[in-house]
Coordinates of C-alpha atoms in Angstrom, one line a residue:
M1 CA 0.0 0.0 0.0
E2 CA 1.1 3.5 -0.7
Q3 CA 1.4 6.1 2.0
P4 CA 2.0 9.8 1.8
I5 CA 5.5 11.0 2.4
Q6 CA 6.3 13.6 5.1
E7 CA 8.7 15.7 2.9
S8 CA 7.0 17.0 -0.2
S9 CA 10.3 18.3 -1.6
C10 CA 11.4 14.7 -2.3
P11 CA 9.8 13.1 -5.4
H12 CA 10.2 9.5 -4.2
R13 CA 7.6 7.4 -2.5
I14 CA 8.0 4.5 0.0
I15 CA 5.5 1.8 -0.6
L16 CA 4.9 -1.0 2.0
R17 CA 4.1 -4.5 1.0
D18 CA 1.5 -6.6 2.9
L19 CA 1.8 -4.4 6.0
S20 CA -0.5 -1.7 7.5
T21 CA 0.8 1.4 9.2
E22 CA -0.6 0.2 12.5
E23 CA 0.1 -3.5 12.5
K24 CA -0.4 -5.7 15.6
V25 CA 1.9 -8.7 16.1
T26 CA 2.7 -11.3 18.7
F27 CA 6.4 -11.6 17.9
S28 CA 9.3 -9.2 18.4
L29 CA 11.2 -9.3 15.1
M30 CA 9.2 -7.8 12.3
L31 CA 10.0 -8.1 8.6
I32 CA 9.2 -4.9 6.7
K33 CA 9.1 -5.3 3.0
G34 CA 8.5 -2.7 0.3
S35 CA 9.7 -0.7 -2.7
I36 CA 10.8 2.8 -3.6
R37 CA 8.9 4.5 -6.3
I38 CA 11.2 7.0 -8.0
G39 CA 9.1 10.1 -8.6
N40 CA 11.3 11.9 -11.1
I41 CA 13.2 9.8 -13.7
N42 CA 15.6 12.6 -14.2
S43 CA 16.4 13.1 -10.5
R44 CA 19.8 11.7 -9.5
C45 CA 19.6 9.7 -6.3
F46 CA 22.5 7.6 -5.2
N47 CA 20.9 6.2 -2.1
T48 CA 21.4 2.4 -1.7
Q49 CA 20.1 2.1 1.8
C50 CA 16.8 2.3 3.6
S51 CA 17.1 3.5 7.2
V52 CA 14.9 2.2 9.9
I53 CA 14.7 4.6 12.8
H54 CA 13.2 3.2 15.9
L55 CA 11.8 6.1 17.9
S56 CA 11.7 5.7 21.7
N57 CA 11.1 7.7 24.8
T58 CA 14.8 7.9 25.5
T59 CA 17.1 10.5 24.1
T60 CA 18.8 8.0 21.8
N61 CA 16.8 6.5 18.9
K62 CA 18.0 3.3 17.4
T63 CA 18.8 3.4 13.6
S64 CA 19.7 0.6 11.3
E65 CA 20.6 0.5 7.6
W66 CA 19.2 -2.0 5.0
P67 CA 20.1 -2.4 1.3
V68 CA 17.8 -1.2 -1.4
V69 CA 18.2 -3.4 -4.5
K70 CA 16.4 -2.7 -7.7
N71 CA 14.1 -0.3 -5.8
K72 CA 13.1 -3.0 -3.3
F73 CA 14.0 -3.4 0.3
K74 CA 13.6 -5.7 3.3
C75 CA 14.2 -4.5 6.8
L76 CA 14.0 -6.1 10.3
A77 CA 12.6 -4.1 13.1
D78 CA 13.5 -5.2 16.6
L79 CA 10.3 -4.4 18.6
S80 CA 9.8 -3.6 22.3
N81 CA 6.6 -4.6 24.1
G82 CA 3.8 -2.2 23.3
D83 CA 3.7 0.5 20.7
N84 CA 6.8 1.0 18.5
N85 CA 7.0 4.1 16.3
I86 CA 9.1 3.2 13.2
V87 CA 10.3 5.7 10.6
L88 CA 11.5 4.4 7.2
K89 CA 13.7 6.8 5.4
F90 CA 15.1 6.8 1.8
C91 CA 16.8 9.9 0.5
K92 CA 14.7 12.7 1.9
T93 CA 11.5 10.7 1.9
T94 CA 10.2 9.4 5.3
L95 CA 7.3 7.2 6.2
E96 CA 6.2 6.6 9.8
I97 CA 4.4 3.4 10.9
K98 CA 3.3 2.1 14.2
L99 CA 3.9 -1.6 15.1
H100 CA 2.3 -3.0 18.3
Y101 CA 4.0 -6.0 19.8
S102 CA 2.2 -7.9 22.5
P103 CA 2.7 -11.7 23.1
R104 CA -0.3 -13.9 23.1
N105 CA -1.9 -14.9 26.4
T106 CA -0.5 -18.4 26.6
K107 CA 1.9 -20.7 28.5
F108 CA 2.8 -22.7 25.4
C109 CA 6.2 -21.7 24.3
V110 CA 9.5 -22.7 22.6
T111 CA 12.6 -22.6 24.8
P112 CA 16.0 -22.3 23.1
L113 CA 18.7 -24.3 24.9
Y114 CA 22.5 -24.4 24.7
I115 CA 23.6 -27.9 25.9
I116 CA 27.0 -28.0 27.5
C117 CA 28.4 -31.5 28.3
K118 CA 29.8 -32.0 31.8
D119 CA 33.5 -31.9 30.8
H120 CA 33.2 -29.3 28.0
N121 CA 34.0 -25.6 28.2
G122 CA 31.0 -24.7 26.1
H123 CA 32.9 -23.1 23.2
F124 CA 31.6 -24.1 19.8
Q125 CA 33.8 -24.9 16.8
A126 CA 34.7 -21.8 14.9
P127 CA 37.4 -20.2 12.8
N128 CA 40.4 -18.7 14.5
N129 CA 39.9 -15.2 16.0
C130 CA 36.1 -15.8 16.1
D131 CA 34.3 -15.3 19.4
N132 CA 32.9 -18.8 20.2
S133 CA 32.1 -18.3 23.8
I134 CA 28.9 -19.5 25.6
D135 CA 27.5 -15.9 25.7
T136 CA 28.0 -15.5 21.9
A137 CA 26.5 -18.9 21.2
C138 CA 23.4 -17.9 23.2
R139 CA 23.1 -14.6 21.4
K140 CA 23.3 -16.4 18.0
I141 CA 20.7 -19.0 18.9
G142 CA 18.5 -16.2 20.2
V143 CA 18.7 -14.3 17.0
G144 CA 18.1 -17.5 14.9
A145 CA 15.1 -18.4 17.0
R146 CA 13.5 -15.0 16.4
L147 CA 14.2 -15.2 12.7
I148 CA 12.4 -18.5 12.5
Q149 CA 9.5 -17.1 14.6
C150 CA 9.2 -14.2 12.1
L151 CA 9.6 -16.5 9.1
T152 CA 6.8 -18.8 10.4
A153 CA 4.4 -15.9 10.8
E154 CA 5.2 -14.4 7.3
K155 CA 4.8 -17.7 5.6
L156 CA 1.4 -18.3 7.3
Y157 CA 0.3 -14.9 6.2
E158 CA 1.3 -15.6 2.7
S159 CA -0.8 -18.8 2.9
G160 CA -3.9 -16.8 3.7
Y161 CA -4.0 -16.9 7.5
E162 CA -3.1 -14.3 10.1
R163 CA 0.6 -13.7 11.1
K164 CA 0.5 -16.5 13.6
T165 CA 3.6 -18.0 15.1
F166 CA 4.8 -19.7 18.3
Q167 CA 5.9 -17.7 21.4
L168 CA 9.4 -17.9 22.6
E169 CA 10.4 -18.3 26.3
R170 CA 11.6 -14.7 26.3
D171 CA 8.2 -13.5 25.1
I172 CA 6.2 -14.7 28.1
N173 CA 8.6 -15.5 30.9
N174 CA 12.0 -13.8 30.9
P175 CA 12.6 -11.1 28.2
N176 CA 16.3 -10.9 29.1
E177 CA 17.1 -14.6 28.5
E178 CA 17.4 -15.4 24.8
C179 CA 18.7 -18.9 25.4
V180 CA 18.9 -21.1 28.5
R181 CA 22.2 -22.7 29.3
F182 CA 21.7 -26.4 30.1
R183 CA 24.4 -28.4 31.9
S184 CA 24.3 -32.0 30.8
N185 CA 25.6 -35.1 32.7
L186 CA 26.8 -36.6 29.4
S187 CA 30.5 -36.5 28.7
V188 CA 32.0 -35.1 25.5
S189 CA 33.5 -38.5 24.5
E190 CA 30.1 -40.2 25.0
A191 CA 28.3 -37.5 23.0
R192 CA 30.8 -37.8 20.1
S193 CA 30.3 -41.6 20.0
M194 CA 26.5 -41.4 19.7
G195 CA 24.3 -41.1 16.6
Q196 CA 21.7 -38.4 16.3
E197 CA 18.8 -40.6 17.3
E198 CA 20.7 -41.6 20.5
L199 CA 21.6 -38.0 21.3
W200 CA 17.9 -36.9 20.7
T201 CA 16.7 -39.7 23.0
Y202 CA 19.2 -39.0 25.7
F203 CA 18.8 -35.3 25.9
G204 CA 15.0 -35.5 25.6
R205 CA 14.9 -37.7 28.7
E206 CA 17.5 -35.5 30.5
I207 CA 15.6 -32.3 29.8
M208 CA 12.3 -33.7 30.9
S209 CA 13.9 -35.0 34.1
S210 CA 15.2 -31.5 34.9
S211 CA 13.5 -28.4 36.4
L212 CA 12.7 -27.2 32.9
S213 CA 10.4 -30.1 32.3
S214 CA 6.9 -28.9 31.1
S215 CA 4.3 -30.2 28.8
K216 CA 3.8 -26.6 27.6
R217 CA 7.4 -26.2 26.5
K218 CA 9.1 -27.3 23.3
F219 CA 12.8 -27.2 23.3
L220 CA 15.0 -25.9 20.5
A221 CA 18.4 -27.3 21.6
F222 CA 22.0 -26.9 20.3
L223 CA 24.9 -29.1 21.4
S224 CA 28.1 -27.2 22.1
C225 CA 30.6 -30.0 21.6
T226 CA 29.8 -30.7 17.9
H227 CA 33.2 -31.3 16.2
W228 CA 34.0 -31.5 12.5
D229 CA 37.0 -33.7 11.8
G230 CA 38.6 -32.4 8.6
R231 CA 40.9 -35.3 8.1
E232 CA 38.2 -38.0 8.4
K233 CA 35.6 -35.7 6.8
V234 CA 33.1 -36.6 9.6
V235 CA 31.1 -34.6 12.1
K236 CA 30.7 -35.9 15.7
A237 CA 28.1 -35.0 18.3
H238 CA 25.9 -33.6 15.5
A239 CA 22.2 -33.9 15.1
A240 CA 19.4 -32.4 13.0
L241 CA 16.4 -34.1 14.4
G242 CA 13.0 -32.9 15.7
G243 CA 9.8 -34.4 17.0
G244 CA 7.7 -34.5 20.2
G245 CA 9.0 -31.8 22.4
L246 CA 12.6 -31.5 21.2
A247 CA 14.4 -30.3 18.1
L248 CA 18.1 -31.0 18.5
F249 CA 21.0 -29.5 16.4
G250 CA 24.8 -29.5 16.2
T251 CA 26.7 -26.3 16.3
G252 CA 29.2 -27.0 13.5
C253 CA 28.0 -24.0 11.5
L254 CA 26.8 -21.8 14.4
H255 CA 29.8 -19.5 13.7
T256 CA 28.1 -18.3 10.5
W257 CA 25.0 -17.0 12.3
P258 CA 24.7 -13.4 13.4
S259 CA 24.9 -12.3 17.1
V260 CA 22.8 -9.2 16.5
V261 CA 19.8 -8.5 14.3
E262 CA 21.7 -5.7 12.4
D263 CA 24.2 -8.4 11.1
V264 CA 21.6 -10.7 9.5
V265 CA 22.0 -9.5 6.0
T266 CA 25.8 -9.3 6.2
C267 CA 25.9 -13.0 7.4
F268 CA 23.5 -14.2 4.7
L269 CA 25.6 -12.5 2.0
D270 CA 29.0 -13.6 3.4
T271 CA 30.9 -15.2 0.5
T272 CA 33.8 -16.5 2.7
P273 CA 34.6 -20.0 1.4
V274 CA 34.3 -22.9 3.8
D275 CA 37.7 -24.6 4.4
T276 CA 36.6 -28.1 5.0
Q277 CA 40.0 -29.0 6.4
Y278 CA 38.9 -27.2 9.6
L279 CA 35.1 -26.5 9.3
M280 CA 31.9 -28.2 8.4
D281 CA 30.3 -27.3 5.2
D282 CA 26.5 -27.6 5.5
S283 CA 25.5 -25.3 2.7
C284 CA 24.0 -27.7 0.1
Y285 CA 27.1 -27.5 -2.0
R286 CA 27.2 -23.7 -2.2
G287 CA 30.4 -23.7 -0.1
T288 CA 30.2 -20.3 1.6
F289 CA 29.5 -19.0 5.2
G290 CA 26.4 -17.3 4.0
S291 CA 25.0 -20.4 2.4
C292 CA 25.8 -22.4 5.6
F293 CA 23.8 -19.9 7.6
S294 CA 20.8 -20.1 5.2
T295 CA 20.7 -23.9 5.0
T296 CA 21.2 -24.6 8.7
L297 CA 18.7 -21.9 9.7
G298 CA 16.2 -23.5 7.3
S299 CA 17.0 -26.9 8.7
V300 CA 16.3 -25.7 12.2
C301 CA 12.9 -24.4 11.0
H302 CA 12.2 -27.7 9.4
E303 CA 13.0 -29.8 12.4
L304 CA 11.2 -27.4 14.8
G305 CA 8.2 -27.9 12.5
H306 CA 8.2 -31.6 13.4
T307 CA 7.7 -30.7 17.0
F308 CA 4.5 -29.0 15.9
D309 CA 3.3 -32.4 14.4
L310 CA 4.2 -31.6 10.8
G311 CA 5.1 -34.4 8.4
H312 CA 7.0 -34.5 5.2
P313 CA 5.0 -33.2 2.2
R314 CA 6.6 -33.2 -1.2
Q315 CA 7.1 -29.5 -1.3
G316 CA 7.9 -26.5 0.9
I317 CA 9.8 -26.1 4.1
M318 CA 8.9 -29.5 5.4
G319 CA 10.0 -31.1 2.1
R320 CA 13.4 -30.0 0.9
G321 CA 12.5 -26.4 0.4
F322 CA 14.5 -24.8 3.2
D323 CA 17.9 -24.1 1.7
N324 CA 17.1 -20.6 0.5
V325 CA 15.8 -19.0 3.6
H326 CA 18.1 -16.0 3.0
L327 CA 15.7 -14.9 0.2
V328 CA 13.0 -14.3 2.7
F329 CA 15.1 -11.7 4.5
V330 CA 17.4 -10.2 1.9
A331 CA 16.7 -8.0 -1.1
V332 CA 18.9 -9.8 -3.6
T333 CA 20.5 -9.3 -7.0
S334 CA 20.2 -11.9 -9.6
G335 CA 23.7 -13.2 -8.9
T336 CA 23.2 -13.6 -5.1
V337 CA 21.9 -17.2 -5.2
R338 CA 24.0 -20.1 -6.5
A339 CA 22.2 -23.3 -7.4
A340 CA 22.8 -26.5 -5.4
N341 CA 23.7 -29.7 -7.2
P342 CA 20.8 -32.1 -6.8
R343 CA 22.6 -35.1 -8.1
K344 CA 25.3 -35.4 -5.4
T345 CA 24.7 -37.8 -2.5
N346 CA 24.4 -36.6 1.1
P347 CA 23.7 -32.9 0.1
Q348 CA 24.2 -31.7 3.7
C349 CA 24.7 -32.8 7.2
S350 CA 21.1 -31.8 8.1
T351 CA 19.6 -34.0 5.3
V352 CA 15.9 -34.8 5.8
T353 CA 14.5 -38.1 4.6
L354 CA 12.0 -37.7 1.8
V355 CA 10.3 -40.6 0.1
H356 CA 7.8 -41.2 -2.7
N357 CA 4.3 -39.9 -2.1
L358 CA 1.1 -39.3 -3.9
N359 CA 0.8 -35.7 -2.7
V360 CA -3.0 -35.5 -2.7
E361 CA -3.9 -32.0 -1.7
C362 CA -7.5 -30.7 -1.3
V363 CA -8.8 -27.5 0.2
I364 CA -12.5 -27.6 1.0
G365 CA -14.7 -24.7 2.2
S366 CA -14.2 -20.9 1.7
P367 CA -10.9 -20.5 0.0
L368 CA -8.4 -18.3 1.7
K369 CA -7.1 -15.2 -0.1
Q370 CA -3.5 -15.9 -1.3
R371 CA -1.4 -12.9 -0.4
S372 CA 1.4 -13.7 -2.7
R373 CA 1.7 -15.6 -6.0
T374 CA 2.1 -19.4 -5.9
P375 CA 5.7 -20.3 -5.0
A376 CA 7.7 -21.4 -7.9
R377 CA 7.7 -25.1 -8.7
D378 CA 10.3 -26.9 -10.7
P379 CA 8.7 -27.4 -14.2
Q380 CA 11.2 -30.3 -14.8
R381 CA 10.2 -32.2 -11.7
P382 CA 10.7 -35.9 -12.4
A383 CA 7.7 -38.1 -12.8
D384 CA 8.7 -40.3 -9.8
G385 CA 7.6 -37.4 -7.5
L386 CA 10.7 -37.4 -5.3
D387 CA 11.7 -34.0 -3.9
R388 CA 15.1 -32.7 -5.0
V389 CA 17.0 -29.5 -4.6
T390 CA 16.1 -27.5 -7.7
N391 CA 18.2 -25.2 -9.6
I392 CA 17.4 -21.5 -9.0
S393 CA 17.4 -19.4 -12.2
N394 CA 18.1 -15.7 -12.2
K395 CA 14.7 -15.1 -13.6
Q396 CA 13.0 -16.7 -10.6
V397 CA 15.0 -14.6 -8.2
E398 CA 14.2 -11.4 -10.1
E399 CA 10.5 -12.3 -9.8
D400 CA 10.9 -11.8 -6.1
D401 CA 10.0 -15.5 -5.3
D402 CA 11.8 -16.4 -2.1
L403 CA 11.3 -20.1 -2.8
T404 CA 10.3 -20.7 0.9
Y405 CA 6.8 -21.6 1.9
W406 CA 4.6 -23.9 4.0
S407 CA 2.6 -26.6 2.0
P408 CA -1.2 -26.1 2.4
G409 CA -1.4 -29.0 4.9
C410 CA 1.4 -27.7 7.0
A411 CA 0.0 -24.1 7.0
A412 CA -3.4 -25.3 8.1
L413 CA -1.9 -27.5 10.9
L414 CA 0.1 -24.6 12.2
A415 CA -2.8 -22.1 11.9
F416 CA -5.0 -24.1 14.3
H417 CA -2.3 -25.5 16.5
R418 CA -2.4 -24.8 20.2
W419 CA 1.1 -23.4 20.2
F420 CA -0.1 -20.8 17.7
N421 CA -3.3 -19.5 19.3
T422 CA -4.4 -17.9 22.5
E423 CA -4.7 -20.4 25.3
Q424 CA -8.3 -21.4 26.2
E425 CA -9.4 -23.0 29.4
N426 CA -11.5 -26.1 29.7
L427 CA -11.4 -27.1 26.1
P428 CA -12.4 -30.8 25.5
K429 CA -9.2 -32.7 24.7
D430 CA -10.7 -36.0 23.5
D431 CA -13.0 -34.5 20.9
L432 CA -11.5 -36.2 17.8
H433 CA -12.2 -39.8 17.0
F434 CA -11.2 -42.2 14.2
D435 CA -13.3 -45.3 13.4
R436 CA -10.9 -47.6 11.6
S437 CA -13.6 -49.9 10.4
R438 CA -15.4 -47.2 8.5
L439 CA -12.3 -44.9 8.0
L440 CA -14.4 -42.1 9.5
L441 CA -13.1 -39.1 11.4
T442 CA -15.5 -37.2 13.7
G443 CA -15.1 -34.1 15.8
S444 CA -17.7 -31.8 17.4
A445 CA -15.4 -28.8 17.3
G446 CA -14.9 -29.3 13.5
V447 CA -12.2 -31.2 11.6
R448 CA -9.7 -28.7 10.1
V449 CA -6.9 -30.8 8.8
V450 CA -6.5 -34.5 7.8
E451 CA -3.3 -36.1 6.6
V452 CA -2.5 -39.7 5.6
R453 CA 1.2 -40.4 6.3
G454 CA 3.5 -43.2 5.2
P455 CA 7.1 -44.2 6.0
G456 CA 9.3 -41.4 7.4
G457 CA 6.3 -39.1 7.9
S458 CA 5.7 -38.7 4.2
V459 CA 2.4 -37.2 3.4
L460 CA 0.4 -39.4 1.1
G461 CA -2.8 -37.3 1.2
A462 CA -3.8 -34.1 2.8
W463 CA -7.1 -32.2 3.2
Q464 CA -7.8 -28.8 4.8
F465 CA -11.1 -27.2 5.8
P466 CA -10.2 -23.6 6.6
G467 CA -13.6 -22.0 5.9
T468 CA -16.1 -20.6 8.4
R469 CA -18.4 -23.7 8.2
R470 CA -17.2 -26.5 10.4
R471 CA -17.0 -30.0 9.1
H472 CA -17.8 -32.5 11.8
Q473 CA -17.1 -35.7 9.8
F474 CA -14.6 -36.7 7.2
L475 CA -14.4 -40.1 5.4
V476 CA -10.8 -40.9 4.5
P477 CA -10.6 -42.2 0.9
A478 CA -9.6 -45.8 0.8
Q479 CA -7.6 -45.4 -2.4
V480 CA -4.9 -43.3 -0.7
L481 CA -4.2 -45.8 2.1
S482 CA -1.7 -47.9 0.1
G483 CA 1.5 -47.8 2.1
A484 CA -0.2 -45.6 4.8
Q485 CA 0.9 -45.9 8.4
L486 CA -0.8 -43.1 10.2
I487 CA -3.8 -40.8 10.1
V488 CA -3.2 -37.3 11.5
A489 CA -6.1 -34.9 12.1
E490 CA -6.6 -31.6 13.9
D491 CA -9.8 -29.8 15.0
S492 CA -10.7 -26.1 15.4
N493 CA -9.4 -26.2 19.0
G494 CA -6.0 -27.5 18.1
N495 CA -6.7 -31.0 19.4
I496 CA -4.6 -33.5 17.3
I497 CA -5.2 -37.2 16.9
K498 CA -2.7 -39.7 15.5
A499 CA -4.2 -43.1 14.7
N500 CA -2.5 -46.1 13.2
V501 CA -4.0 -47.3 10.0

């Protein structure tokens, strides 16, 4: 939408995209997107930055600079609780907007953790002269968690829902604690001898036996003692695994993440090559620090999605579409993105398992308004239906497609999930039922999402009912049950049922 400028002497206009001038959000890191309309083609303007000036009641206002590329910009505003007056400035043009940040009334939250083994100093692996202290690790994890929180909201909005997302621990309990330090009883040698499933199981039990244990917390945990052995080309004490109440990751690429919001773009665009003699390369064959940041942040988002009961659809973030997260936050030039090679084996350390599926998608009821064009699909997708990392053409990037999105089923599951909505008291918890003999799902609150899943959580069929009319029964088509293992369904109140087929 176009807003009037405050300085009539400047011919340019700042135009916001998908954002009102008095937006209300439940998360503290806001993505502001827009464009600059040049008012006079003959006027010479050499500005390449859009300034975000965060006005406050103190004598010092916070200002950050964000690149303008081909007259488009993307900025991140770090919000305080309550009203935030933000001024966007380009050349002499200014536009003032008000963003109101207030966390939802809920006790359901995501708690970032930094796990330190009992005989480890807590320093993560990093290049020489890089600050790899515990404090720095926690700051990086805190920024990453807030980026994922923001991304989740933006992608739900683009799917036609509100800007819904999960609340972080800092939102509702302790605003000064970005990441909790967790001291484990596991030794470094033990951790480095275990596979990721073993690590996930061990730390899941240890966390739930600690004072942090809560059925209303999901834990986003990073293991400090991850070690890349350049001689053997193997990484130890590494995981990229999520489910239940825990998403667990190694820290082999944590050094590529920013410690402050103002460095997000710089880190995404960092072209420093990864020297695999000393450091892990988890970049999907792009080989730079910035690509490691993008792929690993996307992988964290993917695995955290599993803790919210998401499966593996063929497309989107929960498929293999998470390597290009940087495009969500960066106004890029056509040469910014380098394609990954889909034919190599083991494309990254955070590989997700994707298997053949039928990919039946159906949306029933009042269709939701799509706020952005349909994400690009690979026109050369092979007939076998397997997900692959697709090449990214310059044309796609220039069309402003960030190649990152929730599949329709994932978006619907998140939109009605209890972790994404205001907590309500005394809601019935056993309201969804599945009759195996008749393949019939019933729910008095209204069935919103149904998925048929096969091996590895692959989605064989998915149906969503997002309209105002509530559907109280759904008959699962028998023809999609070949190879099926699980029926997953969610109702209007966020109740979820998982029934074996």
